[in-house]
C-alpha positions as a Markdown table, in Angstrom:
| # | Residue | x | y | z |
|---|---|---|---|---|
| 1 | Met | -9.5 | 211.5 | 95.7 |
| 2 | Asn | -6.8 | 214.1 | 96.2 |
| 3 | Asp | -7.0 | 213.6 | 100.0 |
| 4 | Leu | -6.3 | 209.9 | 99.5 |
| 5 | Asn | -3.3 | 210.6 | 97.4 |
| 6 | Asp | -1.9 | 213.1 | 100.0 |
| 7 | Leu | -2.4 | 210.4 | 102.7 |
| 8 | Ser | -0.7 | 207.8 | 100.6 |
| 9 | Asp | 2.3 | 210.2 | 100.0 |
| 10 | Glu | 2.6 | 210.9 | 103.7 |
| 11 | Gln | 2.6 | 207.2 | 104.5 |
| 12 | Ser | 5.2 | 206.5 | 101.9 |
| 13 | Glu | 7.6 | 209.1 | 103.3 |
| 14 | Pro | 10.4 | 207.5 | 105.3 |
| 15 | Pro | 10.6 | 208.4 | 109.0 |
| 16 | Ile | 13.0 | 211.1 | 109.9 |
| 17 | Ser | 16.3 | 209.7 | 111.1 |
| 18 | Leu | 18.2 | 210.6 | 114.3 |
| 19 | Gly | 20.8 | 212.6 | 112.3 |
| 20 | Gln | 18.1 | 214.5 | 110.4 |
| 21 | Leu | 16.3 | 215.3 | 113.7 |
| 22 | Leu | 19.4 | 216.7 | 115.3 |
| 23 | Ala | 20.7 | 218.6 | 112.2 |
| 24 | Thr | 17.3 | 220.2 | 111.7 |
| 25 | Ala | 17.1 | 221.4 | 115.3 |
| 26 | Arg | 20.7 | 222.6 | 115.1 |
| 27 | Val | 19.9 | 224.7 | 112.0 |
| 28 | Glu | 16.8 | 226.1 | 113.6 |
| 29 | Arg | 19.0 | 227.4 | 116.4 |
| 30 | Gln | 21.4 | 228.8 | 113.9 |
| 31 | Leu | 24.3 | 226.6 | 115.1 |
| 32 | Ser | 26.9 | 225.1 | 112.9 |
| 33 | Ala | 28.6 | 221.8 | 113.3 |
| 34 | Asp | 31.7 | 223.5 | 114.5 |
| 35 | Asp | 29.7 | 225.3 | 117.2 |
| 36 | Ile | 28.3 | 222.0 | 118.5 |
| 37 | Ala | 31.8 | 220.5 | 118.3 |
| 38 | Asn | 33.4 | 223.3 | 120.3 |
| 39 | Ile | 30.7 | 223.1 | 123.0 |
| 40 | Leu | 31.1 | 219.3 | 123.4 |
| 41 | Cys | 34.9 | 219.5 | 122.9 |
| 42 | Leu | 34.7 | 217.1 | 120.0 |
| 43 | Ser | 36.0 | 217.0 | 116.5 |
| 44 | Pro | 33.6 | 218.6 | 113.9 |
| 45 | Arg | 33.8 | 215.3 | 112.0 |
| 46 | Val | 32.0 | 213.6 | 114.8 |
| 47 | Ile | 29.1 | 216.1 | 114.7 |
| 48 | Val | 28.9 | 215.7 | 110.9 |
| 49 | Ala | 28.9 | 211.9 | 111.2 |
| 50 | Ile | 26.0 | 212.2 | 113.7 |
| 51 | Asp | 24.1 | 214.4 | 111.3 |
| 52 | Asn | 24.6 | 212.0 | 108.5 |
| 53 | Asp | 23.8 | 208.9 | 110.6 |
| 54 | Gln | 27.3 | 207.6 | 110.0 |
| 55 | Leu | 28.7 | 207.6 | 113.5 |
| 56 | Asp | 31.8 | 205.3 | 113.6 |
| 57 | Ser | 30.5 | 201.9 | 114.7 |
| 58 | Lys | 34.0 | 201.2 | 116.1 |
| 59 | Leu | 33.1 | 203.6 | 118.9 |
| 60 | Ser | 31.5 | 202.0 | 122.0 |
| 61 | Leu | 27.7 | 202.2 | 122.0 |
| 62 | Leu | 27.9 | 203.9 | 125.3 |
| 63 | Tyr | 30.1 | 206.7 | 123.9 |
| 64 | Arg | 27.8 | 207.2 | 120.9 |
| 65 | Lys | 24.7 | 207.4 | 123.2 |
| 66 | Gly | 26.6 | 210.0 | 125.2 |
| 67 | Tyr | 27.3 | 212.1 | 122.2 |
| 68 | Val | 23.7 | 211.9 | 121.1 |
| 69 | Lys | 22.3 | 212.9 | 124.5 |
| 70 | Ala | 24.7 | 215.9 | 124.8 |
| 71 | Tyr | 23.9 | 217.0 | 121.2 |
| 72 | Ala | 20.2 | 216.7 | 121.8 |
| 73 | Lys | 20.4 | 218.8 | 125.0 |
| 74 | Ile | 22.2 | 221.6 | 123.2 |
| 75 | Val | 19.7 | 221.8 | 120.3 |
| 76 | Gly | 16.6 | 221.5 | 122.6 |
| 77 | Ile | 15.5 | 218.0 | 121.8 |
| 78 | Glu | 14.2 | 215.7 | 124.6 |
| 79 | Gln | 16.9 | 213.2 | 125.4 |
| 80 | Val | 14.3 | 210.4 | 125.7 |
| 81 | Gln | 13.1 | 211.1 | 122.1 |
| 82 | Ala | 16.7 | 211.2 | 120.8 |
| 83 | Leu | 17.6 | 207.9 | 122.6 |
| 84 | Ala | 14.4 | 206.3 | 121.3 |
| 85 | Lys | 15.5 | 207.2 | 117.8 |
| 86 | Phe | 19.0 | 205.9 | 118.5 |
| 87 | Asp | 17.7 | 202.6 | 119.8 |
| 88 | Ser | 15.4 | 202.0 | 116.9 |
| 89 | Gln | 18.1 | 203.0 | 114.4 |
| 90 | Tyr | 20.9 | 200.9 | 116.0 |
| 91 | Gln | 18.6 | 198.2 | 117.4 |
| 92 | Ser | 20.8 | 195.3 | 116.3 |
| 93 | Glu | 23.9 | 196.8 | 117.9 |
| 94 | Cys | 22.0 | 197.5 | 121.1 |
| 95 | Ser | 20.8 | 193.9 | 121.3 |
| 96 | Ser | 24.3 | 192.7 | 120.5 |
| 97 | Glu | 25.8 | 194.9 | 123.2 |
| 98 | Lys | 23.2 | 193.7 | 125.7 |
| 99 | Met | 24.1 | 190.1 | 125.0 |
| 100 | Gln | 27.8 | 191.0 | 125.2 |
| 101 | Ser | 27.2 | 192.8 | 128.5 |
| 102 | Phe | 25.4 | 189.8 | 129.8 |
| 103 | Ser | 28.1 | 187.5 | 128.6 |
| 104 | His | 30.8 | 189.7 | 130.2 |
| 105 | Arg | 28.9 | 189.8 | 133.5 |
| 106 | Tyr | 28.5 | 186.0 | 133.4 |
| 107 | Lys | 32.2 | 185.5 | 132.8 |
| 108 | Ala | 33.1 | 188.0 | 135.4 |
| 109 | Lys | 30.8 | 186.2 | 137.9 |
| 110 | Ile | 32.4 | 182.9 | 137.1 |
| 111 | Tyr | 35.9 | 184.5 | 137.4 |
| 112 | Asp | 34.9 | 186.0 | 140.8 |
| 113 | Asn | 33.6 | 182.6 | 142.0 |
| 114 | Tyr | 36.8 | 181.0 | 140.8 |
| 115 | Leu | 38.9 | 183.6 | 142.8 |
| 116 | Asn | 36.8 | 183.0 | 145.9 |
| 117 | Ile | 37.3 | 179.3 | 145.7 |
| 118 | Ile | 41.1 | 179.7 | 145.3 |
| 119 | Thr | 41.2 | 182.1 | 148.2 |
| 120 | Ile | 39.2 | 179.7 | 150.4 |
| 121 | Leu | 41.5 | 176.9 | 149.5 |
| 122 | Ile | 44.6 | 178.9 | 150.3 |
| 123 | Met | 43.2 | 179.9 | 153.7 |
| 124 | Leu | 42.3 | 176.3 | 154.4 |
| 125 | Ser | 45.8 | 175.2 | 153.5 |
| 126 | Phe | 47.2 | 177.8 | 155.7 |
| 127 | Leu | 45.0 | 176.7 | 158.6 |
| 128 | Val | 46.0 | 173.0 | 158.0 |
| 129 | Met | 49.7 | 174.0 | 158.1 |
| 130 | Ile | 49.1 | 175.8 | 161.4 |
| 131 | Val | 47.3 | 172.8 | 163.0 |
| 132 | Ile | 50.0 | 170.4 | 161.8 |
| 133 | Trp | 52.8 | 172.7 | 163.2 |
| 134 | Trp | 50.9 | 172.9 | 166.5 |
| 135 | Leu | 50.4 | 169.1 | 166.8 |
| 136 | Gln | 54.1 | 168.5 | 166.0 |
| 137 | Arg | 55.1 | 171.0 | 168.7 |
| 138 | Gln | 52.9 | 169.4 | 171.2 |
| 139 | Glu | 54.3 | 166.0 | 170.3 |
| 140 | Gln | 57.9 | 167.3 | 170.8 |
| 141 | Val | 57.0 | 168.8 | 174.2 |
| 142 | Gln | 55.4 | 165.5 | 175.3 |
| 143 | Met | 58.5 | 163.6 | 174.1 |
| 144 | Ala | 60.8 | 165.9 | 176.0 |
| 145 | Glu | 58.6 | 165.5 | 179.1 |
| 146 | Thr | 58.7 | 161.8 | 178.7 |
| 147 | Ala | 62.4 | 161.7 | 178.3 |
| 148 | Ser | 63.2 | 163.7 | 181.4 |
| 149 | Pro | 62.3 | 161.1 | 184.1 |
| 150 | Pro | 64.9 | 158.5 | 183.0 |
| 151 | Ile | 67.6 | 161.2 | 183.2 |
| 152 | Ile | 66.6 | 162.1 | 186.8 |
| 153 | Ala | 66.4 | 158.4 | 187.6 |
| 154 | Gln | 69.9 | 157.9 | 186.2 |
| 155 | Met | 71.2 | 160.7 | 188.3 |
| 156 | Ser | 69.5 | 159.2 | 191.4 |
| 157 | Leu | 71.0 | 155.8 | 190.4 |
| 158 | Asn | 74.5 | 157.3 | 190.2 |
| 159 | Ser | 74.1 | 158.8 | 193.7 |
| 160 | Ala | 72.9 | 155.5 | 194.9 |
| 161 | Glu | 75.9 | 153.7 | 193.4 |
| 162 | Leu | 78.2 | 156.2 | 195.2 |
| 163 | Gln | 76.4 | 155.5 | 198.5 |
| 164 | Ala | 76.8 | 151.8 | 197.9 |
| 165 | Ile | 80.5 | 152.1 | 197.2 |
| 166 | Val | 81.2 | 153.9 | 200.4 |
| 167 | Pro | 80.4 | 151.0 | 202.8 |
| 168 | Ala | 82.1 | 148.6 | 200.5 |
| 169 | Leu | 85.3 | 150.6 | 200.6 |
| 170 | Thr | 85.2 | 151.2 | 204.4 |
| 171 | Pro | 86.7 | 147.8 | 205.5 |
| 172 | Val | 89.4 | 148.1 | 202.9 |
| 173 | Leu | 90.2 | 151.6 | 204.0 |
| 174 | Gln | 90.4 | 150.5 | 207.6 |
| 175 | Thr | 92.7 | 147.6 | 206.8 |
| 176 | Ser | 94.9 | 149.9 | 204.7 |
| 177 | Gln | 95.0 | 152.4 | 207.6 |
| 178 | Val | 96.3 | 149.7 | 210.0 |
| 179 | Gln | 98.9 | 148.5 | 207.4 |
| 180 | Phe | 99.9 | 152.1 | 206.7 |
| 181 | Asn | 100.3 | 153.0 | 210.4 |
| 182 | Ala | 102.5 | 149.9 | 211.0 |
| 183 | Ala | 104.6 | 150.6 | 207.9 |
| 184 | Thr | 105.0 | 154.2 | 208.9 |
| 185 | Val | 106.2 | 153.3 | 212.4 |
| 186 | His | 108.8 | 150.8 | 211.2 |
| 187 | Ser | 110.0 | 152.3 | 207.9 |
| 188 | Glu | 110.0 | 156.1 | 208.2 |
| 189 | Ser | 111.9 | 158.3 | 210.6 |
| 190 | Ala | 110.8 | 161.7 | 211.8 |
| 191 | Ser | 113.1 | 163.4 | 209.3 |
| 192 | Asp | 111.1 | 161.9 | 206.4 |
| 193 | Gln | 107.8 | 163.2 | 207.6 |
| 194 | Met | 107.8 | 166.4 | 205.5 |
| 195 | Thr | 104.6 | 168.2 | 204.4 |
| 196 | Gln | 103.7 | 167.6 | 200.7 |
| 197 | Gln | 101.0 | 169.2 | 198.5 |
| 198 | Ile | 98.4 | 167.2 | 196.5 |
| 199 | Val | 95.7 | 168.6 | 194.2 |
| 200 | Leu | 92.6 | 166.6 | 193.1 |
| 201 | Ser | 90.4 | 167.8 | 190.2 |
| 202 | Phe | 87.0 | 166.3 | 189.5 |
| 203 | Ser | 85.3 | 166.1 | 186.0 |
| 204 | Asp | 82.3 | 164.3 | 187.5 |
| 205 | Asp | 80.8 | 163.6 | 190.9 |
| 206 | Cys | 83.0 | 161.3 | 192.9 |
| 207 | Trp | 83.3 | 160.0 | 196.4 |
| 208 | Val | 86.8 | 160.4 | 197.8 |
| 209 | Lys | 88.8 | 159.9 | 201.0 |
| 210 | Leu | 92.4 | 161.0 | 201.4 |
| 211 | Ile | 94.5 | 160.3 | 204.6 |
| 212 | Asp | 98.1 | 161.4 | 205.1 |
| 213 | Ala | 100.9 | 159.5 | 207.0 |
| 214 | Ser | 99.8 | 161.0 | 210.3 |
| 215 | Asn | 96.4 | 159.4 | 209.9 |
| 216 | Glu | 94.7 | 162.8 | 209.4 |
| 217 | Val | 91.7 | 162.7 | 207.1 |
| 218 | Leu | 92.4 | 165.5 | 204.7 |
| 219 | Val | 89.5 | 164.9 | 202.3 |
| 220 | Ser | 86.3 | 162.9 | 202.7 |
| 221 | Gly | 82.9 | 162.8 | 201.0 |
| 222 | Ile | 81.4 | 163.4 | 197.6 |
| 223 | Lys | 83.0 | 166.1 | 195.4 |
| 224 | Lys | 81.0 | 167.7 | 192.6 |
| 225 | Ala | 82.0 | 167.9 | 188.9 |
| 226 | Gly | 84.3 | 170.9 | 188.2 |
| 227 | Gln | 85.5 | 171.1 | 191.8 |
| 228 | Thr | 89.3 | 171.2 | 192.6 |
| 229 | Val | 90.7 | 170.4 | 196.1 |
| 230 | Thr | 94.2 | 171.3 | 197.2 |
| 231 | Val | 95.5 | 169.9 | 200.5 |
| 232 | Ser | 98.9 | 169.5 | 202.2 |
| 233 | Gly | 99.9 | 166.8 | 204.5 |
| 234 | Ile | 102.6 | 164.3 | 205.4 |
| 235 | Ala | 103.4 | 161.8 | 202.6 |
| 236 | Pro | 102.6 | 159.1 | 201.8 |
| 237 | Phe | 98.9 | 159.7 | 201.1 |
| 238 | Asp | 96.3 | 157.0 | 201.1 |
| 239 | Val | 93.7 | 157.7 | 198.4 |
| 240 | Thr | 90.4 | 156.0 | 197.8 |
| 241 | Leu | 88.2 | 157.0 | 194.8 |
| 242 | Gly | 84.6 | 156.0 | 194.0 |
| 243 | Ala | 84.7 | 157.2 | 190.4 |
| 244 | Ala | 88.4 | 157.1 | 189.6 |
| 245 | Ser | 88.1 | 158.0 | 185.9 |
| 246 | Ala | 86.6 | 161.4 | 186.8 |
| 247 | Val | 89.7 | 162.4 | 188.9 |
| 248 | Ser | 93.1 | 163.8 | 188.0 |
| 249 | Ile | 95.9 | 164.3 | 190.6 |
| 250 | Leu | 98.8 | 166.7 | 190.8 |
| 251 | Tyr | 101.4 | 165.7 | 193.4 |
| 252 | Gln | 104.0 | 168.4 | 194.1 |
| 253 | Gly | 103.0 | 170.1 | 190.9 |
| 254 | Glu | 103.5 | 167.0 | 188.7 |
| 255 | Pro | 100.7 | 164.8 | 187.2 |
| 256 | Phe | 100.2 | 161.6 | 189.0 |
| 257 | Asp | 99.0 | 158.6 | 186.9 |
| 258 | Ile | 96.2 | 156.7 | 188.7 |
| 259 | Ser | 95.2 | 154.5 | 185.7 |
| 260 | Pro | 97.2 | 151.4 | 186.9 |
| 261 | Phe | 95.2 | 151.4 | 190.2 |
| 262 | Ile | 91.7 | 151.6 | 188.7 |
| 263 | Thr | 89.6 | 148.5 | 189.2 |
| 264 | Gly | 86.1 | 148.8 | 187.6 |
| 265 | Lys | 85.1 | 152.3 | 188.7 |
| 266 | Thr | 87.0 | 152.5 | 191.9 |
| 267 | Ala | 90.7 | 152.9 | 192.8 |
| 268 | Gln | 92.8 | 152.7 | 196.0 |
| 269 | Phe | 96.5 | 153.6 | 196.1 |
| 270 | Asn | 99.3 | 155.4 | 197.9 |
| 271 | Val | 101.0 | 158.5 | 196.8 |
| 272 | Arg | 104.5 | 158.3 | 198.1 |
| 273 | Val | 107.6 | 160.5 | 198.2 |
| 274 | Glu | 109.9 | 159.7 | 195.3 |
């Protein structure tokens, strides 16, 4: 009967707590709470709280487990046994932390996926911008290449116009030469036949022919834009221009106005001694 009572008393005794387990082992090793605190570089209040199973719940579960493991190692208790006590004693908190940990991992995974999507979209946008820029550049190059032939054709046309003007002016020039020679013989004496200087400047390509009173051809042919020709001869000068608007004349150092003689693009006139 006594055996049954003893068994009943043993069953009614509450299981030893984590704090009691650690405190008992500490006392057996003749260590104080301050000794454990100094070894772990903790406040003595933390060790006392562990012994009294009153460790601050505001501390992270991970930190509390770390303190218990270190404490158990010093006092010679198996860490597995200490952690098993800890888990059973703080089971609700462990479950809650596991749920929170899972929730945090899930949220972190969603956040990472979101960042990956944003990064991919940015890269795709950048690639699209590069493709658009390349296509626009190709289009500009093609437009430039397409626009070049008409310019060349226009230049060829201008040269063709000049070549067409030359034969048309030749009969007029020949007639003018005959008239000029006759007028020179009858109206000018040898004393009037003095050498004069004439300067022709060209702002564009122009066919030109210049003959002096002695019937000497001083200038003949196409002159290029930017070219300047200076000649001397006996006045008057017979001048024929294929593109008169592109020519300016200095006679004896003075500007000579050719605008009254321009017909269409051409001009034919005499530069006489004043």
